[in-house]
Amino acid sequence: MAGRRTRKRKHIRLLAAFLWVAAACLLPAAEYHGQVLLNGLPVPGVSVIAMKGASRITTATDDRGIFSFADLPDGSWTIEVSMTGFASIKRTVAISPATPAGTWQLRMLSADETIRQAIPLDTETTKAEDVPPPESAQAEDAAEGLLINGSVNNSAASRFSQDAAFGNNNRRRTPALYTGGVGVILDNSILDAAPFSLTGQNTPKPSYNDVTGLLTLGGPLRIPHLIRNGPNFFVGYQMVRNRNALTQTALVPDAAQRSGILSPANIVPPSRISPQAQALLALYPLPNFSGSSRYNYQVPTVGATHQDALQSRFDKTINGKNQFSGMFAFQSTRTNTPNVLGYSDASDMLGLNARLTWTHRLSPGLFLNVGYQFSRLSTKATPYFANRTNISGDAGIEGNNQAPVNWGPPALVFSSGIQTLTDGLPASNHNQTDGESLSFEWNHRSHTVDLGGDYRRAQFNYLTQQDPRGTFTFTGAATGSDFGDFLLGIPDTSSIAFGNADKYFREPVYDGYANDDWRVNAAFTINAGLRWEYGAPITELYNRLVNLDVTPGFAQAAPVLASNPVGPLTGQRLPSSLMRSDRSGWEPRVGVAWRALSGSSMVIRAGYGVYDNTSVYQSIAVQMAQQSPLSKALSVQNGPLNPLTLANGFNTSPATVPNTFGIDPNFRVGYAQNWQLSVQRDLPGSLQLLARYSGIKGTRGLQEFLPNTVPIGAVDPCPSCYSGYTYLTSNGNSSREAVQIQLRRRLHNGFTATAQYIFSKSIDDVSALGGQGPATTTSATSNPTAQNPPPPQPGQTSSMAPTVSASQSPVIAQNWLNLAGERGRSTFDQRHLLSLQIQYTSGMGMGGGTLLKGWRGTLLKEWTFATLITAASGLPLNPIYFAAVPGTGVTGSIRPDYTGAPLYAAPSGLSLNPAAFTAPLAGQWGNAGRNIISGPAQFVLNATIGRTFRLRDRLNLDLRFDANNALNHVTDTSWITVINNAQFGLPAGTNPMRSVQTMLRLRF
């Protein structure tokens, strides 16, 4: 009895210790199902395992050979199908609500193979028909863990084995034809922590409620007297009604500044304040607190997201040789996003996706797969001022687009930290892709050969402008004060791009592949393949594209149009895309797995693959379409030959360079070489150790620079040379190497855990590897936590434009004659990453209270507690000296001089030392390296607790509580690194504070 009491006390202590932890934050979940066949006939009782990271979920096929996983979080999962006497099949499947049903063809082993059958060895590579992103080496590998035998799935769940319940003596009932579920996820501001205040001001927490509804139904389609033996179907619906609360902080002009009193020694007489500045000042609120020179305004904002999503799929086998499967999904999302100045932009998105697949068995081991897929995405963006108030026209600002749909203010960007005045851009975009696929699968002895190809036609139809209201930047070049320049109406730079609003881009994409998965013997496997991929440069339906014809050395440049693609200076003839095709996309891939010692658990894996980046053309085409003479485009600096004012800064002199972007017509598609080597071995105590080395070498990366530019204060050696535009080439390169150590405890007595440490280093001289810095497009609308987001640059788009995200926008090189000087840490270079996953399920194992009975057993058993803890070093940040590059309208590409002062020996209240940087010397570029600042360290702890209550034989109630940032720990996401900004060294934002979600779902 004493021993039993001791075990009970131990159980209760373990339970109390884990009540505060949880699993990873709630992920979107989707049902995935498939069918296992042998020679076209369904196979029941086959074991199917879904694996991702430390998650492992088991099920089995029913009497129709069908299996399903009801709640797989979106992402890449490894699905393994195995049955004694048959060759195991393992595939990587991208799970999402739109993922179609899979078909799995078993192959019977020979007598000799059956004798030698062992645990399948994974080849650590990707098949040639799969295309992971270049950074796939960072993805978690599939592994066991988190499988709770007996809690939800206890062995197979078909009539050929035991029920999905504890015990083997349950009386069988007639199996139901249909399965489904109804659920709700609730999140309320009452349970959440208040947003963190960067200023320490007591800002009230906004009130909100988040609701997500879930509904699923699946089974055979049977309609009396109409359809007797129809296809199997699945339908799922999700409804989301969320409100997103933020506390936003800014620096806005105070009453004294508005009246012209910048300092006791710097006063702008009211009579000299420009009427345009007076009109635009009315859009700024007055400060709501004082005592800080860095921030003086803070407000809570609440945005709304409404979403409806439907997924459906079916599959049907006919005559044992033909199988038809299909899917249809749609998603409608409506959002309202407020910025710190109180202007809320709306957007609507509607996406459709459909797929139809036919599989035909040509012979016992040969299968033909034919597929067709169609997708369409429509997006509409409506800025706050559109069709409401003509801000520019009423203020007397000329030269920008003042059509009602583009009403609003020009963007105002200040170097000192005053909040950027900006609004989103209107857009009505419709993208569509349809394509066909053809493949063969041949199972022959120890070989599984896949051979096939795809053809897709992509359409990008845009009705939008790139920068129709224009952008003014103020750096203090005229008076020494950026706000003083604004009051006088003298911008340092001006940029605008509008016209040619409707654009119809077309791109064909081809690929072909061959892959062989060869099980040489029970201890050695080879997976080898070759893929060819070609995405043609994008063309415009009416040839409305413009590039620059550049002479050697960039001495001169002139526009060349797709309607007449002959260079006026060089005489070279180009295709209508104004870029030559690159068909060199050959991608070999190979992987091996080897159990070196017979009877040992040690497995050695190695892999190598090449991956092309064929998705670069879309953002390039958008920039080429917004060029003179098709549209009005300029990017200029204030000067004697081109004086700029707020009133006419968008109407420049005839000598202004009208084209702002050019690309190398011999542009080559970039590619990445991935390689990895790993050793895995089991250890005593249910432990498993994995050591892995991986590397990536990127070639032909994007590089963007400003030809014929000089530092501030330098004499231009070639004043007659064509300048003022950005030029894009494919001469960059990058590299990343990483070492990973993982220790995993397999599930034992209800406890499992995984600890993982990754040390990595990544460097590049590429402008668009997760580009970061003021030359990257951002806006207050798209990034509400950023302070003073950088201005849109020539050839780039703002947040509501249809093209690229900030991570894809190029960062312009500082010195066009020294591109090697851009080589530095990649923006995603995170040197140290430590993660810990822990899970405990009560009532498993003798020590865990398996034999607990009565009310204690009912109350305490079968609860699952889990946590994910992540700690990591900071990401690199780029120091910026915010000033215009002479002769251009580009700001944000110049770096400061590094003084040698300790960078992180910061004054109180700051994270960086302002004395570490200073403005570059006259006539010289800044000597500070790119991305030399290490950003704030990262930490997160997410937690979950949940249980499944079995109400009846087929009726289950799932209850789960998820806590994101369970410790309510404040972590800076980034720091402001513009040295002439009043907020230098302050956080650009913090991670969200603790939020709690409750999920309740009824499954039948």
Coordinates of N, CA, C and O in Angstrom, one line a residue, residues 308-363:
D308 N -13.6 32.4 -44.7 CA -14.4 31.2 -44.9 C -13.7 30.3 -45.9 O -13.2 30.8 -46.9
A309 N -13.5 29.1 -45.5 CA -12.8 28.1 -46.4 C -13.5 26.8 -46.5 O -14.1 26.3 -45.5
L310 N -13.5 26.3 -47.7 CA -14.2 25.0 -47.9 C -13.2 24.1 -48.7 O -12.5 24.5 -49.6
Q311 N -13.1 22.8 -48.3 CA -12.3 21.8 -49.0 C -13.2 20.6 -49.2 O -13.9 20.2 -48.3
S312 N -13.0 20.1 -50.4 CA -13.8 18.8 -50.7 C -13.0 18.0 -51.6 O -12.2 18.5 -52.4
R313 N -13.1 16.7 -51.5 CA -12.4 15.8 -52.4 C -13.2 14.5 -52.5 O -14.0 14.1 -51.7
F314 N -12.8 13.7 -53.6 CA -13.5 12.4 -53.8 C -12.5 11.5 -54.4 O -11.5 11.9 -55.0
D315 N -12.8 10.2 -54.4 CA -12.1 9.2 -55.1 C -13.0 8.0 -55.4 O -13.9 7.7 -54.6
K316 N -12.7 7.4 -56.5 CA -13.6 6.3 -57.0 C -12.7 5.3 -57.8 O -12.0 5.7 -58.7
T317 N -12.8 4.0 -57.5 CA -12.1 3.0 -58.2 C -13.1 2.2 -59.1 O -14.2 1.8 -58.6
I318 N -12.8 2.0 -60.3 CA -13.7 1.4 -61.3 C -12.9 0.2 -61.9 O -11.8 0.3 -62.4
N319 N -13.6 -1.0 -61.9 CA -13.0 -2.2 -62.5 C -11.7 -2.6 -62.0 O -11.0 -3.4 -62.7
G320 N -11.3 -2.1 -60.9 CA -10.0 -2.5 -60.3 C -8.8 -2.0 -61.0 O -7.6 -2.1 -60.6
K321 N -9.0 -1.3 -62.2 CA -7.8 -0.8 -62.9 C -7.8 0.7 -63.0 O -6.8 1.3 -63.4
N322 N -8.9 1.4 -62.8 CA -9.0 2.8 -62.9 C -9.4 3.5 -61.7 O -10.4 3.0 -61.0
Q323 N -8.7 4.5 -61.3 CA -9.1 5.2 -60.1 C -9.2 6.7 -60.5 O -8.3 7.2 -61.1
F324 N -10.3 7.3 -60.1 CA -10.5 8.8 -60.3 C -10.5 9.5 -58.9 O -11.2 9.0 -58.0
S325 N -9.8 10.5 -58.9 CA -9.8 11.3 -57.6 C -9.8 12.8 -58.0 O -9.3 13.2 -59.1
G326 N -10.3 13.6 -57.1 CA -10.4 15.0 -57.4 C -10.6 15.8 -56.2 O -10.9 15.3 -55.1
M327 N -10.4 17.1 -56.3 CA -10.6 18.0 -55.1 C -11.0 19.4 -55.6 O -10.8 19.8 -56.8
F328 N -11.7 20.1 -54.7 CA -12.1 21.4 -55.0 C -12.0 22.2 -53.7 O -12.5 21.7 -52.6
A329 N -11.4 23.4 -53.7 CA -11.3 24.2 -52.5 C -11.5 25.6 -52.8 O -11.1 26.1 -53.9
F330 N -12.0 26.4 -51.9 CA -12.0 27.8 -52.0 C -11.8 28.5 -50.7 O -12.0 27.9 -49.6
Q331 N -11.3 29.7 -50.7 CA -11.1 30.4 -49.5 C -11.4 31.9 -49.8 O -10.9 32.5 -50.7
S332 N -12.1 32.5 -48.9 CA -12.5 33.9 -49.0 C -12.0 34.6 -47.7 O -12.4 34.2 -46.6
T333 N -11.2 35.6 -47.9 CA -10.6 36.3 -46.7 C -10.9 37.8 -46.9 O -10.6 38.4 -47.9
R334 N -11.4 38.4 -45.8 CA -11.7 39.9 -45.8 C -11.0 40.5 -44.6 O -11.1 39.9 -43.5
T335 N -10.2 41.5 -44.8 CA -9.4 42.0 -43.7 C -9.5 43.6 -43.7 O -9.8 44.2 -44.7
N336 N -9.4 44.1 -42.5 CA -9.3 45.6 -42.2 C -8.0 45.8 -41.4 O -7.9 45.2 -40.3
T337 N -7.1 46.6 -41.9 CA -5.8 46.7 -41.2 C -5.6 48.2 -40.9 O -5.4 49.0 -41.8
P338 N -5.7 48.6 -39.6 CA -5.4 50.0 -39.3 C -4.0 50.3 -39.1 O -3.2 49.4 -38.7
N339 N -3.5 51.6 -39.4 CA -2.2 51.9 -39.0 C -2.2 52.9 -37.9 O -3.2 53.2 -37.3
V340 N -1.0 53.3 -37.4 CA -0.9 54.1 -36.2 C -1.5 55.4 -36.3 O -1.9 56.0 -35.3
L341 N -1.7 55.9 -37.5 CA -2.3 57.2 -37.7 C -3.8 57.2 -37.8 O -4.5 58.2 -37.9
G342 N -4.4 56.0 -37.7 CA -5.8 55.8 -37.7 C -6.5 55.5 -39.0 O -7.7 55.5 -39.0
Y343 N -5.7 55.3 -40.0 CA -6.3 55.0 -41.3 C -6.4 53.5 -41.6 O -5.4 52.8 -41.5
S344 N -7.5 53.0 -41.9 CA -7.7 51.5 -42.0 C -7.9 51.2 -43.5 O -8.8 51.7 -44.1
D345 N -7.1 50.2 -44.0 CA -7.2 49.8 -45.4 C -7.9 48.4 -45.4 O -7.8 47.6 -44.5
A346 N -8.7 48.2 -46.4 CA -9.5 46.9 -46.5 C -9.0 46.1 -47.7 O -8.5 46.7 -48.7
S347 N -9.0 44.8 -47.6 CA -8.7 43.9 -48.7 C -9.6 42.7 -48.7 O -10.1 42.3 -47.6
D348 N -9.8 42.2 -49.9 CA -10.6 41.0 -50.1 C -9.9 40.1 -51.0 O -9.3 40.5 -52.0
M349 N -9.9 38.8 -50.6 CA -9.2 37.8 -51.4 C -10.1 36.6 -51.6 O -10.8 36.2 -50.6
L350 N -10.2 36.1 -52.8 CA -10.9 34.9 -53.1 C -10.0 33.9 -53.9 O -9.5 34.3 -55.0
G351 N -9.8 32.8 -53.4 CA -9.0 31.8 -54.0 C -9.8 30.5 -54.3 O -10.6 30.0 -53.5
L352 N -9.5 29.9 -55.5 CA -10.2 28.7 -56.0 C -9.1 27.7 -56.4 O -8.1 28.1 -57.0
N353 N -9.3 26.5 -56.1 CA -8.3 25.5 -56.5 C -9.0 24.2 -56.8 O -9.9 23.7 -56.0
A354 N -8.8 23.6 -57.9 CA -9.4 22.3 -58.3 C -8.4 21.4 -59.0 O -7.5 21.9 -59.7
R355 N -8.6 20.1 -58.8 CA -7.7 19.1 -59.3 C -8.4 17.8 -59.7 O -9.3 17.4 -58.9
L356 N -8.1 17.2 -60.8 CA -8.6 15.9 -61.2 C -7.5 15.0 -61.6 O -6.6 15.4 -62.4
T357 N -7.5 13.8 -61.1 CA -6.4 12.8 -61.4 C -7.0 11.5 -61.8 O -8.0 11.0 -61.1
W358 N -6.5 10.9 -62.8 CA -6.9 9.5 -63.2 C -5.6 8.6 -63.2 O -4.6 8.9 -63.7
T359 N -5.8 7.5 -62.5 CA -4.7 6.5 -62.4 C -5.2 5.2 -63.0 O -6.3 4.7 -62.7
H360 N -4.4 4.7 -63.9 CA -4.7 3.5 -64.7 C -3.6 2.5 -64.5 O -2.4 2.8 -64.7
R361 N -4.0 1.3 -64.1 CA -3.1 0.2 -64.0 C -2.9 -0.5 -65.3 O -3.7 -1.2 -65.9
L362 N -1.7 -0.3 -65.9 CA -1.3 -0.9 -67.2 C -0.9 -2.3 -67.0 O -1.2 -3.1 -67.9
S363 N -0.3 -2.7 -65.9 CA 0.2 -4.0 -65.6 C 0.3 -4.1 -64.1 O 0.2 -3.1 -63.4

